[in-house]
Coordinates of C-alpha atoms in Angstrom, one line a residue:
X100 CA -11.9 0.7 9.3
X101 CA -9.9 -2.2 11.1
X102 CA -6.3 -2.0 12.6
X103 CA -4.5 -3.6 9.7
X104 CA -5.5 -1.2 7.9
X105 CA -5.5 1.9 9.7
X106 CA -1.9 1.0 10.7
X107 CA -0.8 0.3 7.0
X108 CA -2.6 3.7 5.9
X109 CA -0.8 6.2 7.7
X110 CA 1.8 5.3 5.1
X111 CA 3.6 8.1 3.7
X112 CA 4.2 10.5 7.3
X113 CA 4.3 14.4 6.2
X114 CA 6.0 15.9 9.2
X115 CA 5.5 19.2 9.4
X116 CA 6.4 21.9 13.2
X117 CA 3.3 22.2 14.8
X118 CA 3.7 26.0 14.7
X119 CA 3.0 25.9 11.1
X120 CA 0.5 29.2 9.9
X121 CA -0.4 27.2 6.4
X122 CA -0.8 23.7 7.6
X123 CA -5.4 24.7 7.8
X124 CA -5.2 25.9 3.6
X125 CA -3.1 23.4 2.7
X126 CA -4.9 20.8 3.9
X127 CA -7.9 22.4 3.4
X128 CA -6.9 23.3 -0.8
X129 CA -5.2 19.4 -1.9
X130 CA -2.0 20.3 -1.7
X131 CA -0.9 17.7 -0.8
X132 CA -3.3 15.0 -2.5
X133 CA -5.6 12.2 -0.8
X134 CA -3.2 9.8 0.7
X135 CA -0.9 10.7 3.1
X136 CA -0.9 11.2 6.8
X137 CA 0.6 14.8 9.4
X138 CA 2.4 14.5 12.0
X139 CA 2.7 18.2 13.6
X140 CA 5.7 18.0 15.6
X141 CA 6.0 19.6 18.8
X142 CA 9.8 17.9 19.3
X143 CA 12.4 18.3 17.6
X144 CA 11.3 21.5 14.9
X145 CA 10.7 23.4 17.9
X146 CA 13.3 25.0 19.9
X147 CA 12.2 24.9 23.8
X148 CA 11.5 28.3 24.1
X149 CA 8.4 27.8 21.5
X150 CA 6.5 25.0 23.4
X151 CA 4.2 26.7 25.1
X152 CA 3.6 28.7 21.2
X153 CA 3.7 25.9 19.4
X154 CA 0.7 23.9 21.1
X155 CA -1.9 27.1 21.2
X156 CA -0.5 27.4 17.2
X157 CA -1.8 23.6 17.3
X158 CA -5.2 24.0 19.1
X159 CA -6.1 27.0 16.6
X160 CA -4.9 25.0 13.4
X161 CA -7.5 21.6 15.1
X162 CA -10.3 24.3 15.4
X163 CA -9.8 26.0 12.5
X164 CA -9.9 22.0 10.7
X165 CA -13.0 21.7 12.3
X166 CA -14.8 23.9 11.6
X167 CA -14.5 23.3 7.4
X168 CA -14.1 19.9 7.6
X169 CA -18.4 20.8 7.6
X170 CA -18.6 23.3 4.9
X171 CA -16.0 22.6 2.7
X172 CA -14.5 18.7 1.4
X173 CA -11.4 18.1 1.5
X174 CA -9.5 14.8 2.2
X175 CA -8.8 15.0 6.1
X176 CA -5.5 12.4 7.1
X177 CA -4.9 10.6 9.7
X178 CA -2.9 13.3 12.1
X179 CA -0.7 12.1 14.8
X180 CA 0.4 15.1 17.3
X181 CA 4.2 14.7 18.0
X182 CA 4.6 14.9 21.9
X183 CA 7.9 15.8 24.7
X184 CA 6.5 14.0 27.3
X185 CA 4.0 12.2 28.5
X186 CA 2.0 15.2 29.9
X187 CA 1.2 17.0 26.9
X188 CA -1.0 14.0 26.3
X189 CA -3.3 15.0 28.3
X190 CA -4.0 18.4 28.9
X191 CA -3.8 19.0 24.7
X192 CA -6.3 16.3 24.6
X193 CA -8.3 18.2 27.2
X194 CA -7.2 21.6 25.7
X195 CA -8.5 20.4 22.1
X196 CA -11.2 19.4 23.8
X197 CA -14.1 18.8 21.0
X198 CA -11.5 18.9 18.1
X199 CA -9.7 15.7 19.4
X200 CA -12.2 14.0 17.3
X201 CA -10.0 14.7 14.7
X202 CA -6.7 13.6 15.7
X203 CA -5.8 9.9 15.5
X204 CA -3.3 9.6 18.3
X205 CA 0.3 10.6 19.5
X206 CA 3.5 9.7 18.1
X207 CA 5.8 8.8 21.0
X208 CA 9.6 10.0 21.0
X209 CA 12.8 8.6 22.0
X210 CA 11.2 5.6 23.6
X211 CA 13.4 3.7 26.7
X212 CA 11.5 0.7 28.9
X213 CA 11.8 3.8 31.3
X214 CA 10.2 6.0 29.6
X215 CA 7.2 4.1 27.8
X216 CA 4.5 3.2 30.6
X217 CA 4.1 6.6 31.6
X218 CA 3.3 7.3 27.7
X219 CA 0.9 4.7 28.1
X220 CA -0.4 5.3 30.5
X221 CA -1.4 9.2 29.4
X222 CA -3.3 7.4 26.0
X223 CA -4.6 4.9 28.6
X224 CA -6.3 7.7 30.7
X225 CA -7.5 9.8 28.2
X226 CA -9.0 7.2 25.8
X227 CA -10.7 5.3 29.6
X228 CA -11.6 9.1 30.5
X229 CA -12.6 10.7 26.9
X230 CA -14.1 7.4 25.5
X231 CA -11.7 8.1 22.6
X232 CA -10.3 5.4 20.4
X233 CA -6.7 7.7 19.8
X234 CA -3.3 5.6 18.6
X235 CA 0.1 5.3 19.5
X236 CA 3.2 5.5 17.2
X237 CA 6.6 4.5 19.1
X238 CA 9.4 6.5 18.1
X239 CA 12.9 3.7 17.8
X240 CA 15.2 6.5 18.2
X241 CA 16.9 6.4 22.0
X242 CA 20.5 6.0 21.4
X243 CA 20.5 3.3 25.0
X244 CA 19.3 0.9 22.1
X245 CA 22.6 1.5 20.8
X246 CA 25.3 -0.8 22.2
X247 CA 24.8 -3.9 21.0
X248 CA 25.5 -5.8 24.0
X249 CA 22.3 -4.4 25.5
X250 CA 20.4 -4.3 22.6
X251 CA 18.3 -6.7 22.3
X252 CA 18.0 -6.6 26.1
X253 CA 16.4 -2.7 25.6
X254 CA 14.0 -3.5 22.5
X255 CA 12.4 -6.5 24.0
X256 CA 11.3 -5.1 27.3
X257 CA 9.9 -2.2 24.5
X258 CA 7.8 -5.0 22.8
X259 CA 6.9 -6.0 26.0
X260 CA 5.5 -3.3 27.2
X261 CA 3.8 -2.9 24.0
X262 CA 2.7 -6.2 23.7
X263 CA 0.4 -5.3 27.0
X264 CA -2.0 -2.5 24.7
X265 CA -1.1 -3.6 20.9
X266 CA -4.5 -2.7 20.4
X267 CA -3.4 0.9 20.5
X268 CA -0.1 0.6 18.9
X269 CA -0.3 1.6 15.2
X270 CA 2.5 1.5 13.7
X271 CA 6.6 1.7 15.4
X272 CA 8.7 3.9 13.6
X273 CA 12.3 4.4 13.3
X274 CA 14.2 7.7 13.5
X275 CA 16.5 7.1 10.7
X276 CA 18.1 10.5 11.3
X277 CA 19.0 9.8 15.2
X278 CA 20.7 7.1 14.6
X279 CA 22.7 8.1 11.6
X280 CA 24.1 10.9 13.5
X281 CA 25.5 9.0 16.6
X282 CA 27.5 7.8 14.3
X283 CA 28.6 11.0 12.5
X284 CA 27.3 9.2 9.4
X285 CA 25.1 10.8 6.3
X286 CA 23.9 8.8 3.4
X287 CA 24.1 10.3 0.0
X288 CA 21.2 10.4 -3.4
X289 CA 23.1 7.3 -4.3
X290 CA 23.5 5.4 -1.3
X291 CA 20.6 4.0 1.0
X292 CA 20.7 3.9 4.6
X293 CA 20.8 0.4 4.6
X294 CA 24.9 0.6 3.5
X295 CA 25.7 2.6 6.7
X296 CA 26.6 -0.8 8.2
X297 CA 26.1 0.0 12.2
X298 CA 22.3 1.1 11.2
X299 CA 21.4 -1.7 8.9
X300 CA 22.7 -3.6 12.1
X301 CA 19.8 -1.8 14.3
X302 CA 17.4 -1.8 11.6
X303 CA 17.9 -5.9 11.6
X304 CA 17.3 -6.1 15.3
X305 CA 14.1 -3.6 15.1
X306 CA 12.4 -5.8 12.7
X307 CA 13.7 -9.0 13.5
X308 CA 12.2 -8.4 17.8
X309 CA 8.9 -6.3 16.2
X310 CA 8.3 -7.2 13.1
X311 CA 6.4 -10.5 13.9
X312 CA 3.7 -8.4 14.7
X313 CA 3.6 -4.9 15.0
X314 CA 3.4 -2.6 11.6
X315 CA 7.1 -0.9 11.0
X316 CA 7.7 2.6 9.0
X317 CA 11.1 3.0 7.9
X318 CA 13.6 6.2 8.2
X319 CA 13.3 9.1 6.6
X320 CA 14.8 9.4 3.0
X321 CA 16.4 13.5 3.8
X322 CA 16.5 14.5 0.0
X323 CA 14.2 15.9 -1.6
X324 CA 15.3 18.0 -4.7
X325 CA 18.4 17.6 -6.8
X326 CA 19.6 15.6 -9.3
X327 CA 18.8 11.6 -8.3
X328 CA 16.6 12.4 -4.8
X329 CA 13.5 10.5 -6.6
X330 CA 15.3 7.4 -8.2
X331 CA 17.5 7.5 -4.7
X332 CA 14.4 8.0 -2.9
X333 CA 13.0 4.6 -4.9
X334 CA 15.8 2.4 -4.2
X335 CA 15.7 2.7 -1.4
X336 CA 11.9 2.4 -0.7
X337 CA 12.6 -0.5 -2.0
X338 CA 14.3 -2.4 0.7
X339 CA 12.4 -1.1 3.2
X340 CA 10.0 -3.1 1.6
X341 CA 11.7 -6.4 1.1
X342 CA 13.1 -5.9 4.6
X343 CA 9.3 -6.0 5.7
X344 CA 9.5 -1.3 6.8
X345 CA 5.8 -0.4 5.8
X346 CA 5.2 3.4 4.8
X347 CA 7.9 5.8 5.5
X348 CA 8.2 9.4 7.2
X349 CA 8.9 12.4 4.8
X350 CA 9.4 15.9 5.2
X351 CA 8.3 17.4 2.1
X352 CA 5.5 16.8 0.0
X353 CA 6.9 16.0 -3.1
X354 CA 8.1 12.6 -1.5
X355 CA 4.7 11.3 -0.5
X356 CA 3.5 10.5 -4.1
X357 CA 7.3 8.6 -4.5
X358 CA 6.0 6.2 -1.5
X359 CA 2.9 6.5 -2.5
X360 CA 3.9 4.6 -6.0
X361 CA 6.5 2.1 -4.8
X362 CA 3.3 1.0 -1.4
X363 CA 1.4 0.2 -4.6
X364 CA 2.0 -3.8 -5.7
X365 CA 2.5 -4.8 -8.9
X366 CA 0.4 -6.8 -11.3
X367 CA 2.1 -10.7 -10.8
X368 CA 2.5 -10.0 -7.2
X369 CA -1.2 -9.5 -7.0
X370 CA -2.7 -11.5 -8.8
X371 CA -0.4 -14.8 -6.9
X372 CA -1.2 -12.8 -3.3
X373 CA -4.7 -13.6 -4.7
X374 CA -4.1 -17.5 -6.1
X375 CA -2.8 -18.0 -2.7
X376 CA -5.7 -16.6 0.0
X377 CA -8.2 -18.3 -2.7
X378 CA -6.2 -21.7 -2.7
X379 CA -8.9 -24.1 -4.0
X380 CA -9.6 -25.9 -0.4
X381 CA -10.2 -29.2 -2.0
X382 CA -6.5 -28.7 -4.1
X383 CA -4.1 -32.3 -2.7
X384 CA -1.0 -29.7 -3.6
X385 CA -0.2 -26.7 -1.3
X386 CA 2.7 -26.0 -4.5
X387 CA 2.1 -24.8 -7.2
X388 CA 3.4 -22.8 -10.7
X389 CA 2.8 -18.4 -9.5
X390 CA 0.8 -16.8 -12.3
X391 CA 4.0 -15.6 -14.2
X392 CA 4.8 -19.0 -14.6
X393 CA 8.2 -18.2 -13.4
X394 CA 8.4 -18.8 -9.1
X395 CA 6.5 -21.4 -7.1
X396 CA 3.9 -19.9 -4.6
X397 CA 3.5 -22.2 -1.4
X398 CA 0.3 -22.0 0.7
X399 CA 1.5 -22.9 3.7
X400 CA 4.9 -19.9 3.7
X401 CA 3.7 -16.9 2.2
X402 CA 0.1 -16.6 3.3
X403 CA 1.2 -14.4 5.5
X404 CA 3.1 -12.1 2.4
X405 CA -0.4 -12.7 0.4
X406 CA -2.4 -11.4 2.8
X407 CA 0.0 -8.0 3.2
X408 CA 0.2 -8.0 -0.4
X409 CA -3.6 -7.2 -0.8
X410 CA -4.2 -5.0 2.1
X411 CA -1.1 -2.6 -0.4
X412 CA -3.3 -3.4 -2.9
X413 CA -6.6 -2.0 -1.5
X414 CA -4.5 1.3 0.6
X415 CA -2.5 2.0 -2.7
X416 CA -3.5 0.1 -6.0
X417 CA -1.8 -1.4 -8.1
X418 CA 0.9 -0.6 -10.5
X419 CA 0.2 -0.1 -14.2
X420 CA 3.7 -0.8 -15.3
X421 CA 7.0 -2.5 -12.8
X422 CA 8.6 0.2 -11.0
X423 CA 12.7 -0.9 -10.9
X424 CA 14.5 1.3 -9.6
X425 CA 18.2 0.9 -10.1
X426 CA 21.1 -0.9 -8.0
X427 CA 23.6 1.4 -6.6
X428 CA 27.4 -0.1 -7.6

């Protein structure tokens, strides 16, 4: 599978503490469905004093999955480990042994221009020594990027590091809760993260710097129950996609189908994307009416959108009916 499909296929990334005892049975019994990715977290979800025991549980989970994958038929998602330090990367891959073959990559937390080289070097050594093809997903959540006066320098220094190894960068993720925490703010189910202006400014700068060259995934939506949580999540996902985020961190299995439903492509977008990609090379014009005759398609300016749309359609399908979550007042 090419890297674009892998990057877009991360989709709904379900976070789970690495010390979970039932993650293997949940996967083999397909309790989460068959269209999601999995992050096993050794960082914020685990107490500092419990990291060693969490690593033992994680290695046992990999061993059991490795044994079950040839005996049972079940969906095995892309699996990532969220580490704390670069040193963990090499140790974990060594300790996982042959079971590391079911690992897709590592999530780097709170990256900065200072710590990112060490993370990338550790990944490069693992890939070189073991002929592995592991990927990285750095998270932009470091408080050092908050001050507007130094933010763009911070982000471009990170991009310079990533641009040296773009084939190893599967996604760039954004730590929404960390961003909100810095300002002491929290959204409700009738808000979106884009309504929090200081955070929206950060998101805008991140998209401006990275989205031309990398797939970015949207911040977590923290509600999974109560009234209107699903509508609120759909509303935020609509804005995620409009602004260029693909996929979303999820913290409960109930959120997975909501993300997948919004990543599915509308029939109109799919038809127009096909028309743009398959533009008649003999046509004298590079502009035409859309399939529904309500908007313009322009071959020169809509091709990248069309290619992204077809990737999403391939992975998440085409909606039977349009999804239009209500806009907040």
